[in-house]
Short mmCIF file of C-alpha atoms and ligand atoms in Angstrom, two decimals:
data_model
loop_
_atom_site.label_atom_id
_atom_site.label_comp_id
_atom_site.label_asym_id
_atom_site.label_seq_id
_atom_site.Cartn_x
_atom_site.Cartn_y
_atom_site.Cartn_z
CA UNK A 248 41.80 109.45 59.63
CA UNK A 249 41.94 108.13 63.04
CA UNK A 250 41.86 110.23 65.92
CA UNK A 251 41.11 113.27 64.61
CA UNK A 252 37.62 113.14 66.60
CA UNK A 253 38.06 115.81 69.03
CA UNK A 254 36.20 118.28 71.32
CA UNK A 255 33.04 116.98 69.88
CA UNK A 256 29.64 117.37 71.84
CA UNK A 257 27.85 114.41 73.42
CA UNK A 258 24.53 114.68 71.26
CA UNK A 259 26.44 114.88 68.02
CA UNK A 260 26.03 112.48 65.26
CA UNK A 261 29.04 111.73 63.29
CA UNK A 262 29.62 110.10 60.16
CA UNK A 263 32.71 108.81 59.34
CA UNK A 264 32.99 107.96 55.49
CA UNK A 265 35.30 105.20 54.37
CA UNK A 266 37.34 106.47 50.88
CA UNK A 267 35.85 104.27 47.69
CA UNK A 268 33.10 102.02 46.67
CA UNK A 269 31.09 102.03 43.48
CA UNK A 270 27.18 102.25 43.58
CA UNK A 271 24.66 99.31 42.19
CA UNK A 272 21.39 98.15 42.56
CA UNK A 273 17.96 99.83 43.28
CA UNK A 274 17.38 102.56 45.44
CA UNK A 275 13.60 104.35 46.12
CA UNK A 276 14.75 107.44 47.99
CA UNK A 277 12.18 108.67 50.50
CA UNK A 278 9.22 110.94 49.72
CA UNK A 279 9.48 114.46 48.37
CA UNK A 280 9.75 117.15 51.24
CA UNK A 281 8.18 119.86 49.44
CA UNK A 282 4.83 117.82 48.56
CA UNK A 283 4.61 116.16 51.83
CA UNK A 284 4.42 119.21 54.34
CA UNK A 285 1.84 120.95 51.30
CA UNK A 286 -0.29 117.39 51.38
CA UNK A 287 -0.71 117.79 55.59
CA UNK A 288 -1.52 121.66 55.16
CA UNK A 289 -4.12 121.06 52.35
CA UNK A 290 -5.64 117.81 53.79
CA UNK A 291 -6.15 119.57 56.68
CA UNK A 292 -8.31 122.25 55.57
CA UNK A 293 -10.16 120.05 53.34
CA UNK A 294 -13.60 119.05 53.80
CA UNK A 295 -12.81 114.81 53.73
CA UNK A 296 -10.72 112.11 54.29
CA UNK A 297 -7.26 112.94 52.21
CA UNK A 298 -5.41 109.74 52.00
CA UNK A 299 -1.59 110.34 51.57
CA UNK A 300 0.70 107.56 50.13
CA UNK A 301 4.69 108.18 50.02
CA UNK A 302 4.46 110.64 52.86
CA UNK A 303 8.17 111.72 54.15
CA UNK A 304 8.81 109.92 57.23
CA UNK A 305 11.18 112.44 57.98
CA UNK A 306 11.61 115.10 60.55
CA UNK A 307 10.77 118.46 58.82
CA UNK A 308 7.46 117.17 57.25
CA UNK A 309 6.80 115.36 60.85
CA UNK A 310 6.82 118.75 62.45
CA UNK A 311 3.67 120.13 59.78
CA UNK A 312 1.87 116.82 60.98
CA UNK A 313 2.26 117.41 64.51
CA UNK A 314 1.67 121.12 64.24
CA UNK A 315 -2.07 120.47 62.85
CA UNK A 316 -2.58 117.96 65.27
CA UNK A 317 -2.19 120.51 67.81
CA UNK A 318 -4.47 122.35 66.05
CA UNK A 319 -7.14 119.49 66.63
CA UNK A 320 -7.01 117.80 62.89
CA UNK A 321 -7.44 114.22 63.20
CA UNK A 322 -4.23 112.39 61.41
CA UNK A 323 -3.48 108.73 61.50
CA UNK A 324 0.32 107.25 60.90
CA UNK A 325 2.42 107.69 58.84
CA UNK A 326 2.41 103.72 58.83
CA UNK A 327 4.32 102.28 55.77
CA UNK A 328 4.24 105.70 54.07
CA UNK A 329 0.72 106.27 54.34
CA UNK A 330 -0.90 109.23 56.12
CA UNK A 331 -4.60 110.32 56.59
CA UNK A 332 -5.87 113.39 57.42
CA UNK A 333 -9.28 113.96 58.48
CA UNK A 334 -9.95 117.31 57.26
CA UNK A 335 -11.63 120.00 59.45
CA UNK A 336 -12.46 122.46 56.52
CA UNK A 337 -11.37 126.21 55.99
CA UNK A 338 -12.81 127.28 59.27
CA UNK A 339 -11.85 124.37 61.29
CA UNK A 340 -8.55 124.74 63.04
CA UNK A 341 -8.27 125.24 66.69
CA UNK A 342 -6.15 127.19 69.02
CA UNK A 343 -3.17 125.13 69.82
CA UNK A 344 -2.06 125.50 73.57
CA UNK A 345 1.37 125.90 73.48
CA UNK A 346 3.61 127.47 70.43
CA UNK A 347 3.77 125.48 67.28
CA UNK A 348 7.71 123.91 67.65
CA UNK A 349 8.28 123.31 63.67
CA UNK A 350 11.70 122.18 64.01
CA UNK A 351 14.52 122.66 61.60
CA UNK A 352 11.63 123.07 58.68
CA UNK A 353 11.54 126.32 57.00
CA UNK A 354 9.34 125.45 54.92
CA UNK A 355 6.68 124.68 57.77
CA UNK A 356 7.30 128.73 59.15
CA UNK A 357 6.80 130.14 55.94
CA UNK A 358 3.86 128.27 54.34
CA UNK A 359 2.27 127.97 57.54
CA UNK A 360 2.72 131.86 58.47
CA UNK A 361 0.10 132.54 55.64
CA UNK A 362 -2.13 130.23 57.00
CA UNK A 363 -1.98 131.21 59.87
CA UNK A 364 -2.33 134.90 59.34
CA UNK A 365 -5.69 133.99 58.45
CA UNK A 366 -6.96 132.33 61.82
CA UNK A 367 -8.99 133.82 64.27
CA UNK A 368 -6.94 132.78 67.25
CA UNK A 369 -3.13 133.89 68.13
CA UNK A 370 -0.53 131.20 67.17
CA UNK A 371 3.34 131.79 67.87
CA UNK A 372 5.51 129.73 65.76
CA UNK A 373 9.10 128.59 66.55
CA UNK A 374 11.98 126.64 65.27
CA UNK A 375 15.43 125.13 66.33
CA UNK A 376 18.68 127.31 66.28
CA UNK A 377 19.49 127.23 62.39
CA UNK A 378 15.30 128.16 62.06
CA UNK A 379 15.69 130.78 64.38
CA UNK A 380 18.34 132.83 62.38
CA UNK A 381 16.42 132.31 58.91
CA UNK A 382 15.00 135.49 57.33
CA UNK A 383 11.31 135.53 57.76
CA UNK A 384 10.71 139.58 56.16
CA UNK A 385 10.31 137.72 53.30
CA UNK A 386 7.02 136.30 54.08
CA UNK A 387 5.97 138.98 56.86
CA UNK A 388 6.27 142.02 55.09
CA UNK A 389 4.03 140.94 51.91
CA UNK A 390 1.54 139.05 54.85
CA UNK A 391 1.35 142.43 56.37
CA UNK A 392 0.39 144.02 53.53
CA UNK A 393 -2.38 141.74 53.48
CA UNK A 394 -3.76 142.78 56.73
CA UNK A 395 -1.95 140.18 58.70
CA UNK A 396 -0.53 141.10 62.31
CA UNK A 397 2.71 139.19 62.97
CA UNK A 398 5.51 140.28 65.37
CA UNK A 399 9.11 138.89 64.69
CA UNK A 400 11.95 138.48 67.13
CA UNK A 401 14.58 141.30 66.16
CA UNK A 402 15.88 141.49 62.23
CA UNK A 403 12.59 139.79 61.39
CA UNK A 404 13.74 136.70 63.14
CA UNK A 405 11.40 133.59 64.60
CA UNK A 406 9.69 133.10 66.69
CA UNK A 407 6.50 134.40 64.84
CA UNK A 408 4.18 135.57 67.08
CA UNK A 409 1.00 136.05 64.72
CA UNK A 410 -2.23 137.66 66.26
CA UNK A 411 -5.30 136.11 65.07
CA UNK A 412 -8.70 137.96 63.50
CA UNK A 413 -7.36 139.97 61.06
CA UNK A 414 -9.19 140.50 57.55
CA UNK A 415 -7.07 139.26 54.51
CA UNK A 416 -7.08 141.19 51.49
CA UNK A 417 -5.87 140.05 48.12
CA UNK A 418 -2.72 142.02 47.02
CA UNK A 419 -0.78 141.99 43.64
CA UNK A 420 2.79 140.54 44.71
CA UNK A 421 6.11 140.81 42.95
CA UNK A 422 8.42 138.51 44.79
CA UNK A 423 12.05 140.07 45.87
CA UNK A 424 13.54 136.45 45.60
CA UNK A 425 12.94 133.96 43.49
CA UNK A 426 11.12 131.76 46.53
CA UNK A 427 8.50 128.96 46.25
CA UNK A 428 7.83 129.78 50.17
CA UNK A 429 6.91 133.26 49.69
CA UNK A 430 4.75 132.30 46.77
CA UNK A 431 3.23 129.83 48.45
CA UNK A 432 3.06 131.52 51.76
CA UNK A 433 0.80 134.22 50.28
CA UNK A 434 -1.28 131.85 47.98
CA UNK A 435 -1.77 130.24 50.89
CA UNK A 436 -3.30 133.46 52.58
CA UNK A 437 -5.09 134.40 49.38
CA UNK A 438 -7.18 131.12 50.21
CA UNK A 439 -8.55 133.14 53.11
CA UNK A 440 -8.41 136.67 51.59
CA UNK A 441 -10.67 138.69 50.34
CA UNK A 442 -10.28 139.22 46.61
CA UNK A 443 -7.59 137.87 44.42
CA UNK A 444 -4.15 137.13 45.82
CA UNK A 445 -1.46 137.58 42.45
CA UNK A 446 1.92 136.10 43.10
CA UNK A 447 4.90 136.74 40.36
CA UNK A 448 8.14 135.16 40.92
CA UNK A 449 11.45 136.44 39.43
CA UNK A 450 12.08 133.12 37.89
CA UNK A 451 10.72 129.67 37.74
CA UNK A 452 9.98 128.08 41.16
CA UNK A 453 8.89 124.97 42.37
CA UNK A 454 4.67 124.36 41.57
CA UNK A 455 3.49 121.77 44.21
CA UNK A 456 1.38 124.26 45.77
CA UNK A 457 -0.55 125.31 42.98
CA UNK A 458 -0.73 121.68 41.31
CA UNK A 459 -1.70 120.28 44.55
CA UNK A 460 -4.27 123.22 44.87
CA UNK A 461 -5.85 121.80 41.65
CA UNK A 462 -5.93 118.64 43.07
CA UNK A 463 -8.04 119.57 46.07
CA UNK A 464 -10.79 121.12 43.64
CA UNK A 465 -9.42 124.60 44.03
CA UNK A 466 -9.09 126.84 40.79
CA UNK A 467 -5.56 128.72 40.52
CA UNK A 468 -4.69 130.70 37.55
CA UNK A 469 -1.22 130.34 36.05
CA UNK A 470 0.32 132.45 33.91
CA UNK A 471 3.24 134.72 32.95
CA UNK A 472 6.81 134.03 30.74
CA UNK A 473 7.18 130.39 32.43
CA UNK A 474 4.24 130.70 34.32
CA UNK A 475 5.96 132.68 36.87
CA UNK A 476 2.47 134.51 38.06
CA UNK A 477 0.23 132.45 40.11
CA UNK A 478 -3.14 133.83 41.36
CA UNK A 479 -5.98 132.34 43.45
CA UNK A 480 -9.10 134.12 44.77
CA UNK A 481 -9.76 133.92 48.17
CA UNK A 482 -12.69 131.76 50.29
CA UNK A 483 -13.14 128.88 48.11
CA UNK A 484 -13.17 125.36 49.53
CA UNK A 485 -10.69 122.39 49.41
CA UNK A 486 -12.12 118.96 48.82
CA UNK A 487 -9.89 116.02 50.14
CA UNK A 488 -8.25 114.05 47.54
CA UNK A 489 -5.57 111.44 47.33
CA UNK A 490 -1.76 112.16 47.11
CA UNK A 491 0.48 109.87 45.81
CA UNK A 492 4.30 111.50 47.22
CA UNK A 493 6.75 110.71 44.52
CA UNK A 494 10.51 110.24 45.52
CA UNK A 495 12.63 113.45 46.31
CA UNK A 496 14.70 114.54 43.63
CA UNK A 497 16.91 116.71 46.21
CA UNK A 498 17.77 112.98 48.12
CA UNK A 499 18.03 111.32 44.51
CA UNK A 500 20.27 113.76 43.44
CA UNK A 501 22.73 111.98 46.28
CA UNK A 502 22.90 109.08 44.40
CA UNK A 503 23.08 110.73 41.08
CA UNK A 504 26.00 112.39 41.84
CA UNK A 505 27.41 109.19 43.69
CA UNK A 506 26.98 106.92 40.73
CA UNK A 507 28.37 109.55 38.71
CA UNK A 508 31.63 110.01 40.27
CA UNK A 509 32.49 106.14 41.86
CA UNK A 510 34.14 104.39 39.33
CA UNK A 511 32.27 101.49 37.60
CA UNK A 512 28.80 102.66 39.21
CA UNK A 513 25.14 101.75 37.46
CA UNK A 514 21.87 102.16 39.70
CA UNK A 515 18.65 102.59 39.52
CA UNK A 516 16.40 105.40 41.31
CA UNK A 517 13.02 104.47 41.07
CA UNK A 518 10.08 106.86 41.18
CA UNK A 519 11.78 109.85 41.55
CA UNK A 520 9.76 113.05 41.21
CA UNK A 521 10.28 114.79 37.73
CA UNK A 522 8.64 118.00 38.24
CA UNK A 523 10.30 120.16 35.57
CA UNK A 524 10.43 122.98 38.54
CA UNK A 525 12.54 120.96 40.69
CA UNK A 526 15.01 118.15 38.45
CA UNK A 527 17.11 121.23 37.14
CA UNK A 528 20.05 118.63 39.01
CA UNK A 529 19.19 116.13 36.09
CA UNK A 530 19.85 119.22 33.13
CA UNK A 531 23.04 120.65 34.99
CA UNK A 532 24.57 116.71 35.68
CA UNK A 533 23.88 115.88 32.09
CA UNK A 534 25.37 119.27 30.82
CA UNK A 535 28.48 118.09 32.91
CA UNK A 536 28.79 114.99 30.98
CA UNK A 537 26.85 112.70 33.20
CA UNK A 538 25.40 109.35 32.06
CA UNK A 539 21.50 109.27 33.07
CA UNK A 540 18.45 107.90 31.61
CA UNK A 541 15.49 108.45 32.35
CA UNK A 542 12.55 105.47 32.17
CA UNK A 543 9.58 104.87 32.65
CA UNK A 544 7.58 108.61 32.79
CA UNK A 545 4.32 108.75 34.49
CA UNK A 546 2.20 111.15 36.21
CA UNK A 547 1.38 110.28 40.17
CA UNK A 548 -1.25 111.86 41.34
CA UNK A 549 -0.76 115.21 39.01
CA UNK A 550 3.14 114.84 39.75
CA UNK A 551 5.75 113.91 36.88
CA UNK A 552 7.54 111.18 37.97
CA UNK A 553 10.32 108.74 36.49
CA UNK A 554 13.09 105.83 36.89
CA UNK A 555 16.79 107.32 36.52
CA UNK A 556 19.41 104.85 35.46
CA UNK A 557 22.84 106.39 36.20
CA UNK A 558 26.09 105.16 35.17
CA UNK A 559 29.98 106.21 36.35
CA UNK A 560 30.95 108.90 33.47
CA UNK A 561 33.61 111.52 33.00
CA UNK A 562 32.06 114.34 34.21
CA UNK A 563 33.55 118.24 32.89
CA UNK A 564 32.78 121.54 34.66
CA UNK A 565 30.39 124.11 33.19
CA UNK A 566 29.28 127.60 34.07
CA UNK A 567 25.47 126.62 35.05
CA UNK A 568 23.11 128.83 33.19
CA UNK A 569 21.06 131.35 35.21
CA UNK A 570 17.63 129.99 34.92
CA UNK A 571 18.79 126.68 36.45
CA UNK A 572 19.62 128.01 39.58
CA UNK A 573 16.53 127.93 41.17
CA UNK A 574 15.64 124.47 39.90
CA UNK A 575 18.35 123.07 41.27
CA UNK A 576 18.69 125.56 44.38
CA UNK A 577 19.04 122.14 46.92
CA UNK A 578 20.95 120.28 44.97
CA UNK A 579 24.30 122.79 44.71
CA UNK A 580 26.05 120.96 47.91
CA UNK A 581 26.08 117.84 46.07
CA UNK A 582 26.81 119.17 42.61
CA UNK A 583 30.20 121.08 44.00
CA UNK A 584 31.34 117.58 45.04
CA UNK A 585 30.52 116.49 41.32
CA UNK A 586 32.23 119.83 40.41
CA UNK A 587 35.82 118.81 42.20
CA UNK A 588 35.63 115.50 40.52
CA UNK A 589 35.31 116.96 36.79
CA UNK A 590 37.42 117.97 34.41
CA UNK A 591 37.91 121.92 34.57
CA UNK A 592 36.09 124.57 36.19
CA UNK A 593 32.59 124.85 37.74
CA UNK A 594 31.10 128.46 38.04
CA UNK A 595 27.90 129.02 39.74
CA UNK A 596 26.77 132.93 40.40
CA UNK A 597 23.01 133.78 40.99
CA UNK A 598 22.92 131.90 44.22
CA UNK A 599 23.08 134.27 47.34
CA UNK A 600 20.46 132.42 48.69
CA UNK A 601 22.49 129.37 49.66
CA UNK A 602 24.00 132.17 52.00
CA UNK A 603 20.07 131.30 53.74
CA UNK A 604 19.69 128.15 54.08
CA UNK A 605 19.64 125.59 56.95
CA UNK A 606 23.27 126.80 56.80
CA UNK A 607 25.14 129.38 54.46
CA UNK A 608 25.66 126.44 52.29
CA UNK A 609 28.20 128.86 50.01
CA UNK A 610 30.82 129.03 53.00
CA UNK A 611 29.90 125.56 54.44
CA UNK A 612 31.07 123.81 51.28
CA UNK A 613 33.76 125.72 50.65
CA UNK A 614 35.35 125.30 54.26
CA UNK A 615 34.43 121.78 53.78
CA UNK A 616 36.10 121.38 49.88
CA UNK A 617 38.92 123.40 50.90
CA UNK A 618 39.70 121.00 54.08
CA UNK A 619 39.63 118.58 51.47
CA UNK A 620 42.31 119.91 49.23
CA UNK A 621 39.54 121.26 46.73
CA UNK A 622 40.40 124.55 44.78
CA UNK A 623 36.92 125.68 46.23
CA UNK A 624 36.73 129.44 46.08
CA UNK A 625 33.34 131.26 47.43
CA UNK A 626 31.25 133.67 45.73
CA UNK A 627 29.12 136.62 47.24
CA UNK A 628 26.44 134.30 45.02
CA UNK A 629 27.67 131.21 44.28
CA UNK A 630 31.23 129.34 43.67
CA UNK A 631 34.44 128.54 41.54
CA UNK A 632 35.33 124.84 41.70
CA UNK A 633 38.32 123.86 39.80
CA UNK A 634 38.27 120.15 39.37
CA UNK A 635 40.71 117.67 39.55
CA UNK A 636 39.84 115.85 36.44
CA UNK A 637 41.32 112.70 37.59
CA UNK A 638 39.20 110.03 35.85
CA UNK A 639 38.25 107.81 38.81
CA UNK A 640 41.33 108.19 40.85
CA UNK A 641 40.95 109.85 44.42
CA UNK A 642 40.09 113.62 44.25
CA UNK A 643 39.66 114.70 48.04
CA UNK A 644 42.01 114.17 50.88
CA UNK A 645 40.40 112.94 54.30
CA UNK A 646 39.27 115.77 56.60
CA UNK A 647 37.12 116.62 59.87
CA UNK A 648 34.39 118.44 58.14
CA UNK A 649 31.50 120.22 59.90
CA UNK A 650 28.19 119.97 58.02
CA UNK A 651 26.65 122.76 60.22
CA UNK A 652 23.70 120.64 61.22
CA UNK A 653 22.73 120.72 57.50
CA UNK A 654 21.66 118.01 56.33
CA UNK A 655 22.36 118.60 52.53
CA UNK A 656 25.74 119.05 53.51
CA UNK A 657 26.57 116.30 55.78
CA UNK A 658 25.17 113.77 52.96
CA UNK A 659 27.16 115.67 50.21
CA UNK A 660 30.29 115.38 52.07
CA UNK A 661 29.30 111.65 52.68
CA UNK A 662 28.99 111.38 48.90
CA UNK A 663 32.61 112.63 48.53
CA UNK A 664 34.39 109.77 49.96
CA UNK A 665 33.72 107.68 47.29
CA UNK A 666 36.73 109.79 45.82
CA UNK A 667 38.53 110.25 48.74
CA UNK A 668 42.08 109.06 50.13
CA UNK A 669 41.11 108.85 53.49
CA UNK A 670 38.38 108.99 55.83
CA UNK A 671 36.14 112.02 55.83
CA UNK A 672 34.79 112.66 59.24
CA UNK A 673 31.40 114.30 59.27
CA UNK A 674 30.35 116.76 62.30
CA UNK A 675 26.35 117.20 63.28
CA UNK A 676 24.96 114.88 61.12
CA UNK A 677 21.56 114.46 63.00
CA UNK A 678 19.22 116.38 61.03
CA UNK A 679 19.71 113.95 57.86
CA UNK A 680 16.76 113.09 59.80
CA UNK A 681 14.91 115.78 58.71
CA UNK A 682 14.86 115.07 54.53
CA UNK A 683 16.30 111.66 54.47
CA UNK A 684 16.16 109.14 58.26
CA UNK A 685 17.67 106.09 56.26
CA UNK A 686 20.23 108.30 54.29
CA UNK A 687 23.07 105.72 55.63
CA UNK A 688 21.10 102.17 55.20
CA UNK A 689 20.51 103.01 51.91
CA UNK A 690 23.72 104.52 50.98
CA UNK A 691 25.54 101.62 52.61
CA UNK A 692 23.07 99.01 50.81
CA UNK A 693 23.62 100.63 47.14
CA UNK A 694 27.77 100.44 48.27
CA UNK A 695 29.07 103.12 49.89
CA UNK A 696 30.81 103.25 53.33
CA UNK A 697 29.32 105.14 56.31
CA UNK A 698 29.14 104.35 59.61
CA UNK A 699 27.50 106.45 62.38
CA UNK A 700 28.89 107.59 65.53
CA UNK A 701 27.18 109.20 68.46
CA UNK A 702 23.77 109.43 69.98
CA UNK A 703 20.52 109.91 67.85
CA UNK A 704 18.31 113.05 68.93
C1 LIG B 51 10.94 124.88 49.20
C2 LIG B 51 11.42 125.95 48.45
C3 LIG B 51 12.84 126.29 48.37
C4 LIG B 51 13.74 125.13 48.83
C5 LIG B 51 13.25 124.51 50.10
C6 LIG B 51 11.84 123.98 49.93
C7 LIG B 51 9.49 124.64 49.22
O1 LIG B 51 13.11 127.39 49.22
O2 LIG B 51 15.06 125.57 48.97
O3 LIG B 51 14.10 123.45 50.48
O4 LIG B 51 9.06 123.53 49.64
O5 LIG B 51 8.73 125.53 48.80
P1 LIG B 51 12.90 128.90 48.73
O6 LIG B 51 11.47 129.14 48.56
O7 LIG B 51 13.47 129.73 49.86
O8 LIG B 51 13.69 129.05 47.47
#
């Protein structure tokens, strides 16, 4: 796929993916996004030293750390994965003097919008383009009903401006969407609330916050079919702790899928986080046939985590069961590349919101399978991927492909060369930076073929 490069902007960062390759070796994939920006927001309002090991070195969780450092919390490194944050306490925080920039990180906007509904001082928080088009009614409206006053660009848009001094009250919540961020957002408010904060989620979300609540000394009830309600009473105290970040299953599942689909593939993921509300990616790769183990289990630091051994396998489409979608809500731009490559058809429904993510991840893929000869066809809520079922032989032609500035989808697309023909060129690849900066060392060391083009941000 030579010169096919064209009309492409001077800050852009392309990949360009050589076809083949089989995966081996050992790979520790960076630390867990999720856990990381919770780990800087808790430390920080801890009374104590919280000593963070595994910390994402990555953009998104970089932009929580420098947020509360503008909010005068003491935080040294990260320096070889570890982070500590001198914690100012529940009262401590002070006025930052310029808006809060947090990036491409949604998470950051929506946990941090409960927290800082709560201060006594005016913060306005903002985000790059793809942040700035994000729904955020999500997490004002319930905030509001709290007592919080936060204006919103138009359509409930950031920036967030939120006014400080308002009183939190507690309020009984029954989440629209099945969102960890909501829930989070609010239990994060309910710290500050008066009363009890009560959180129910339409299905099972991702736990970090309230585990990691425990963790800091705080009491959260949990409780519910599959512990779906989550409630903490407000003006406690957190007491600093130490985190131990396990590997992020979202970047892991890169290589899962990789290994799974590269012909005569076995590798190692070491100490990748196991959190039954995140590895749905492990249940709906196995369903399809895939060859994993998992080895040694542990707990770190109140996390499951675990070694995955995956070998090349013949992988056969499924329709993926309802109550896996949002355990595995990241990890659907990877899986519809493991989708083309099996035998039969994929169907995902249940997912509109992929349609809200960095991109609309439901469109992005399928413009990007489609350019790549897959029988890709979108869903209002999801996707039908008929694969090719060609054991190991090439599945995808080469392509221009624009990931959107997505990160999940540039590295998915990245992933599908190891099946391709020819090339697959990559647009706006620079925010891998913000879940995964080494994404293309260690892709490259474990055996597949990426090379970057273009200027880093
Ligand atoms: C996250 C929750 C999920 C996920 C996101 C991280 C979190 O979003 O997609 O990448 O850390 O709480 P939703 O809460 O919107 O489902």
């Amino acid at each position: 796929m030579t010169g096919v490069i064209d009309n492409i902007d001077d800050n852009d960062l392309i990949f360009i993916a050589s076809p083949g390759g089989s995966l081996c070796g050992e790979v520790r994939v960076p630390g867990d996004k999720s856990i990381s920006h919770r780990a800087i927001m808790l430390g920080a309002l801890a009374e104590g030293e919280t000593v963070i090991d595994g910390f994402l070195d990555g953009e998104d969780a970089l932009a929580t750390l420098n947020a509360f450092r503008a909010m005068g919390v003491r935080i040294d490194g990260p320096e070889q994965g570890r982070v500590v944050v001198h914690g100012v306490g529940m009262q401590g925080l002070k006025p930052p003097q310029a808006p809060l920039d947090l990036g491409n990180a949604g998470t950051a906007m929506r946990l941090m919008a409960g927290l800082m509904a709560a201060q006594p001082f005016a913060v306005t928080l903002t985000g790059d383009q793809s942040l700035s088009r994000r729904p955020m009614n999500r997490v004002v409206a319930p905030l509001r009903a709290m007592g919080a006053n936060i204006d919103t660009a138009p359509g409930g848009r950031p920036p967030l401006v939120i006014h400080g001094g308002a009183r939190l009250r507690g309020i009984d919540y029954s989440l629209p969407v099945a969102s960890a961020q909501v829930q989070s957002c609010l239990l994060l408010a309910g710290l500050f609330a008066e009363g009890e904060t009560i959180t129910t989620a339409l299905g099972v979300v991702r736990d970090h916050t309230s585990r990691m609540l425990r963790g800091f000394g705080y009491p959260v009830s949990v409780s519910g079919d599959y512990n779906t309600t989550v409630a903490v009473k407000g003006r406690g105290k957190l007491t600093a702790t130490h985190i131990i970040v396990p590997g992020d299953v979202s970047s892991a599942a890169f290589f899962m899928v990789a290994a799974s689909i590269a012909p005569g593939s076995e590798i190692r993921l070491n100490h990748v986080g196991m959190n039954p509300t995140r590895c749905g990616v492990v249940e709906i790769l196995k369903m399809m046939g895939a060859d994993i183990t998992v080895e040694n289990e542990a707990l770190a630091g109140g996390e499951p985590v675990a070694d995955l051994v995956v070998r090349s396998a013949r992988l056969k489409g499924i329709t993926i069961p309802l109550r896996l979608v949002p355990v595995a809500i990241d990890e659907f731009p990877v899986l519809f590349v493991a989708a083309a490559c099996a035998e039969g058809q994929t169907v995902l429904t249940g997912a509109s919101e992929l349609r809200v993510k960095e991109s609309d991840r439901i469109q992005a893929m399928a413009d990007g399978l489609q350019a790549l000869g897959v029988a890709a066809q979108p869903l209002a809520d999801g996707m039908i991927v008929n694969g090719s079922g060609r054991e190991g032989a090439p599945v995808f032609a080469g392509a221009q492909i624009n990931s959107h500035g997505d990160h999940r989808i540039a590295m998915a697309f990245a992933v599908a060369a190891l099946r391709a023909r020819d090339e697959i060129h990559i647009l706006d690849c620079a925010n891998v930076a913000t879940s995964f900066p080494d994404f293309v060392g260690l892709a490259s060391r474990a055996g597949m073929r990426i090379v970057v083009e273009g200027k880093c941000k």
